[in-house]
Short mmCIF file of C-alpha atoms in Angstrom, two decimals:
data_model
loop_
_atom_site.label_atom_id
_atom_site.label_comp_id
_atom_site.label_asym_id
_atom_site.label_seq_id
_atom_site.Cartn_x
_atom_site.Cartn_y
_atom_site.Cartn_z
CA MET A 260 89.05 99.83 128.50
CA PRO A 261 88.70 96.30 127.02
CA LEU A 262 91.27 95.71 124.35
CA ARG A 263 88.70 94.12 122.09
CA ARG A 264 87.02 97.56 121.84
CA ILE A 265 90.06 99.49 120.75
CA ALA A 266 90.07 98.32 117.16
CA ALA A 267 86.87 100.18 116.61
CA VAL A 268 88.60 103.49 116.95
CA LEU A 269 91.70 102.86 114.95
CA LEU A 270 90.76 105.05 112.06
CA LEU A 271 92.71 108.25 112.13
CA LEU A 272 91.59 110.46 109.35
CA PHE A 273 91.26 109.07 106.05
CA PRO A 274 90.39 104.55 103.81
CA THR A 275 93.20 102.20 102.51
CA THR A 276 93.96 98.76 101.32
CA LEU A 277 94.87 95.91 103.64
CA LEU A 278 98.46 95.20 104.49
CA ALA A 279 97.97 91.47 104.43
CA GLN A 280 99.56 91.43 100.98
CA PRO A 281 102.27 94.14 100.60
CA ASP A 282 101.70 96.71 97.87
CA SER A 283 104.26 97.34 95.17
CA GLU A 284 106.71 99.80 96.68
CA ALA A 285 107.21 101.34 93.23
CA GLU A 286 103.72 102.80 93.50
CA TRP A 287 104.55 104.88 96.55
CA GLU A 288 106.32 108.22 96.65
CA GLN A 289 108.43 108.75 99.75
CA ASN A 290 107.72 112.10 101.40
CA ARG A 291 110.09 111.69 104.35
CA LYS A 292 112.99 109.30 104.86
CA ALA A 293 113.97 108.18 108.34
CA ARG A 294 117.31 109.65 109.41
CA GLU A 295 118.02 106.78 111.78
CA ARG A 296 116.34 103.79 113.34
CA GLY A 297 113.39 104.98 115.41
CA ASP A 298 112.58 107.80 113.00
CA VAL A 299 109.40 107.81 110.86
CA SER A 300 109.34 107.35 107.08
CA THR A 301 106.22 108.50 105.23
CA TYR A 302 104.79 107.74 101.82
CA ALA A 303 101.85 108.77 99.65
CA ARG A 304 100.26 107.74 96.40
CA PRO A 305 97.34 108.98 94.31
CA VAL A 306 94.07 107.09 94.23
CA GLU A 307 92.23 106.92 90.91
CA GLY A 308 89.05 109.01 91.04
CA SER A 309 89.92 110.72 94.34
CA SER A 310 91.58 114.04 95.18
CA ILE A 311 92.80 112.52 98.46
CA ASN A 312 96.07 110.61 98.49
CA GLN A 313 96.52 107.30 100.22
CA PHE A 314 99.26 107.53 102.81
CA ARG A 315 101.55 105.31 104.81
CA GLY A 316 103.94 105.73 107.72
CA ILE A 317 106.51 103.20 109.00
CA VAL A 318 108.58 103.33 112.17
CA GLU A 319 110.54 100.87 114.31
CA VAL A 320 110.24 101.47 118.05
CA PRO A 321 112.55 100.18 120.85
CA HIS A 322 109.62 98.59 122.63
CA PRO A 323 108.20 95.06 122.70
CA LEU A 324 104.84 94.14 121.17
CA VAL A 325 103.18 94.05 124.61
CA THR A 326 103.96 97.77 125.19
CA VAL A 327 102.70 98.69 121.74
CA MET A 328 99.45 96.82 122.36
CA ALA A 329 99.10 98.55 125.72
CA VAL A 330 99.24 101.96 124.01
CA ILE A 331 96.83 101.05 121.25
CA SER A 332 94.37 99.66 123.82
CA ASP A 333 94.01 102.97 125.67
CA VAL A 334 91.16 104.45 123.64
CA ALA A 335 90.56 107.34 126.02
CA ASN A 336 94.05 108.63 125.28
CA PHE A 337 93.76 108.68 121.51
CA ASP A 338 93.11 112.39 121.37
CA ASN A 339 96.63 112.91 122.70
CA TRP A 340 98.38 111.26 119.78
CA VAL A 341 96.10 110.39 116.86
CA PHE A 342 96.27 113.11 114.20
CA GLN A 343 93.36 115.58 114.69
CA CYS A 344 91.35 113.17 116.88
CA LYS A 345 89.13 115.15 119.28
CA GLY A 346 87.47 112.23 121.00
CA THR A 347 85.99 108.75 120.74
CA GLU A 348 82.68 107.18 121.79
CA MET A 349 81.91 103.52 122.47
CA ARG A 350 78.64 101.96 123.44
CA GLU A 351 79.42 98.25 123.73
CA GLU A 352 75.97 97.20 124.91
CA GLU A 353 74.26 99.11 122.11
CA TRP A 354 76.75 98.85 119.22
CA GLY A 355 78.75 95.78 120.13
CA PRO A 356 82.50 95.59 120.83
CA GLU A 357 83.51 95.93 117.16
CA HIS A 358 82.10 99.43 116.71
CA ALA A 359 83.20 102.88 117.85
CA ARG A 360 82.62 106.47 116.86
CA VAL A 361 85.66 108.66 116.24
CA MET A 362 85.44 112.46 116.06
CA ILE A 363 87.98 114.32 113.95
CA ARG A 364 88.82 117.98 114.41
CA GLY A 365 88.51 119.86 111.13
CA ILE A 366 91.32 121.99 109.73
CA TRP A 367 89.98 125.37 108.54
CA PRO A 368 88.05 125.76 106.34
CA VAL A 369 86.88 122.14 106.69
CA SER A 370 84.26 121.26 109.31
CA ASP A 371 84.65 118.60 112.00
CA ARG A 372 84.13 115.04 110.82
CA ASP A 373 83.02 111.86 112.53
CA VAL A 374 82.96 108.23 111.50
CA LEU A 375 81.56 105.00 112.88
CA VAL A 376 84.06 102.22 112.38
CA ARG A 377 83.93 98.43 112.53
CA SER A 378 87.26 96.77 113.33
CA HIS A 379 88.84 93.36 113.10
CA TYR A 380 92.14 91.96 114.48
CA GLU A 381 94.27 89.21 112.98
CA GLN A 382 97.61 87.68 113.93
CA ASP A 383 99.94 86.01 111.44
CA PRO A 384 100.71 82.52 112.84
CA ASP A 385 104.23 82.57 111.41
CA THR A 386 105.51 86.11 112.08
CA LEU A 387 103.13 86.86 115.00
CA ALA A 388 102.48 90.26 113.45
CA VAL A 389 99.17 91.78 114.59
CA THR A 390 97.02 93.61 112.00
CA VAL A 391 94.11 95.84 112.88
CA HIS A 392 91.72 96.60 110.00
CA SER A 393 89.03 99.25 110.43
CA THR A 394 86.34 100.28 107.98
CA ALA A 395 83.55 102.88 108.06
CA THR A 396 79.95 101.83 108.59
CA ASP A 397 76.65 103.57 109.29
CA ASP A 398 74.92 100.43 110.48
CA VAL A 399 74.38 101.41 114.12
CA PHE A 400 74.59 105.17 114.47
CA ASP A 401 72.91 108.02 112.57
CA GLU A 402 74.64 111.21 111.46
CA GLN A 403 75.10 113.76 114.23
CA ARG A 404 74.55 117.48 114.21
CA GLY A 405 77.73 119.53 113.93
CA TYR A 406 79.67 116.79 112.15
CA VAL A 407 80.09 115.76 108.54
CA ARG A 408 79.96 111.95 108.38
CA ILE A 409 82.97 110.34 106.71
CA PRO A 410 81.33 108.06 104.12
CA ALA A 411 84.23 105.68 103.46
CA LEU A 412 87.26 104.60 105.44
CA ASN A 413 89.67 101.66 105.24
CA ASN A 414 92.46 101.86 107.80
CA VAL A 415 95.20 99.42 108.77
CA PHE A 416 97.73 99.23 111.60
CA ARG A 417 100.29 96.46 111.50
CA PHE A 418 102.59 95.62 114.43
CA GLU A 419 105.51 93.30 113.70
CA PRO A 420 107.63 91.96 116.60
CA LEU A 421 111.29 91.98 115.59
CA ASP A 422 113.95 89.52 116.71
CA ASP A 423 115.89 92.13 118.75
CA GLY A 424 112.86 93.14 120.82
CA TRP A 425 111.87 96.17 118.76
CA THR A 426 108.51 96.46 116.99
CA ARG A 427 107.93 97.69 113.43
CA ILE A 428 104.69 99.72 113.08
CA THR A 429 103.12 100.34 109.71
CA PHE A 430 100.12 102.71 109.50
CA GLN A 431 98.33 102.93 106.16
CA THR A 432 95.07 104.62 105.29
CA PHE A 433 92.92 106.29 102.71
CA VAL A 434 89.58 108.07 103.19
CA ASN A 435 86.73 109.78 101.47
CA PRO A 436 86.17 112.51 104.07
CA GLY A 437 82.91 113.68 102.52
CA GLY A 438 82.18 117.18 101.23
CA ALA A 439 84.58 119.46 99.39
CA ILE A 440 88.24 119.32 100.46
CA PRO A 441 90.79 121.86 99.16
CA ALA A 442 93.68 120.29 97.29
CA TRP A 443 96.26 121.95 99.57
CA LEU A 444 94.62 120.41 102.61
CA SER A 445 94.50 116.97 101.05
CA ASN A 446 98.27 117.17 100.42
CA PHE A 447 98.94 118.48 103.91
CA VAL A 448 97.03 115.62 105.53
CA SER A 449 98.72 112.94 103.45
CA THR A 450 102.14 114.10 104.67
CA ARG A 451 101.39 115.15 108.24
CA ALA A 452 98.91 112.53 109.43
CA PRO A 453 101.24 109.47 109.32
CA LEU A 454 104.18 111.44 110.76
CA GLN A 455 102.33 113.05 113.66
CA THR A 456 100.37 109.91 114.48
CA LEU A 457 103.40 107.59 114.64
CA GLU A 458 105.59 110.10 116.45
CA GLY A 459 102.76 110.61 118.96
CA MET A 460 102.23 106.92 119.42
CA LYS A 461 105.94 106.32 119.96
CA ALA A 462 106.07 109.02 122.64
CA GLN A 463 103.25 107.34 124.58
CA MET A 464 105.29 104.13 124.91
CA ASP A 465 107.68 105.75 127.43
CA LYS A 466 104.87 106.40 129.91
CA ASP A 467 104.66 104.35 133.08
CA ALA A 468 101.05 103.41 132.36
CA TYR A 469 102.11 101.27 129.39
CA GLN A 470 104.92 99.30 131.08
CA LEU A 471 103.48 95.80 131.53
CA ARG A 472 104.99 92.78 133.20
CA SER A 473 103.18 90.28 130.98
CA PRO A 474 100.50 90.02 128.29
CA GLU A 475 98.06 88.94 130.97
CA GLU A 476 97.90 92.60 132.06
CA LEU A 477 96.41 93.51 128.69
CA PRO A 478 92.61 93.70 128.70
CA SER A 479 90.52 91.00 127.04
CA ILE A 480 90.38 89.52 123.53
CA LEU A 481 90.25 91.50 120.27
CA PRO A 482 87.41 91.31 117.75
CA GLY A 483 88.07 88.62 115.20
CA SER A 484 91.32 87.45 116.79
CA PRO A 485 92.24 84.45 118.93
CA GLN A 486 94.30 84.99 122.06
CA LEU A 487 97.42 86.82 120.97
CA VAL A 488 100.78 85.03 121.04
CA PHE A 489 103.89 87.01 122.02
CA PRO A 490 107.52 86.04 121.37
CA ASP A 491 109.50 85.59 124.58
CA ASN A 492 111.31 88.92 124.21
CA HIS A 493 108.04 90.72 123.55
CA ARG A 494 106.11 89.57 126.59
CA ALA A 495 107.23 92.26 129.08
CA SER A 496 108.03 95.94 128.79
CA THR A 497 111.76 96.71 128.80
CA ARG A 498 111.55 99.83 130.96
CA LEU A 499 110.20 98.34 134.16
#
């Protein structure tokens, strides 16, 4: 699957603000504190005018950036680790490489959702951190029977290569899921989605399929991004 198409499905559940400029940490309430390095910390904060909290998860993984990018590029596998994802759909010739449809499995009593997302990649020239920003759009695909269309999404993944060969992953999102959402479910999602997603993503990185010998084994270029640059200790998987 071309890596330039993966950004289109990096939504998860629910929209956020960009991570390009860090938010004030005082605004966030920590739900879960990492017990040790490699464990996930999660945060949430209210959004004015919305019953859905914005949420964030942060974890450092003992894998180089190239392995992380290999996992995030495998769109067909997203339903095995993205919180409540039941499938993705891409039609590059029809929608272009920046778009993808993501289907989300509803949690009773909420119906299944879907969203069409447009995504964009950027790399910081100084830190070499890669940011993937995805937003909801209805430009190229009508609402589908059996799904409630998510009207607004703003989702960010940020991957920071660390000096010791580890990678710090920050996942931050907020969404208007459309329709009526019980308060208890909103709170459940804001605490479980970042934890389960990042734990699931971390587990994928141990698989043989994601052990790469060089960045050249990654597929293609990402939407909006030049050719990625990898630090020397992030150019090959460490478990080969």
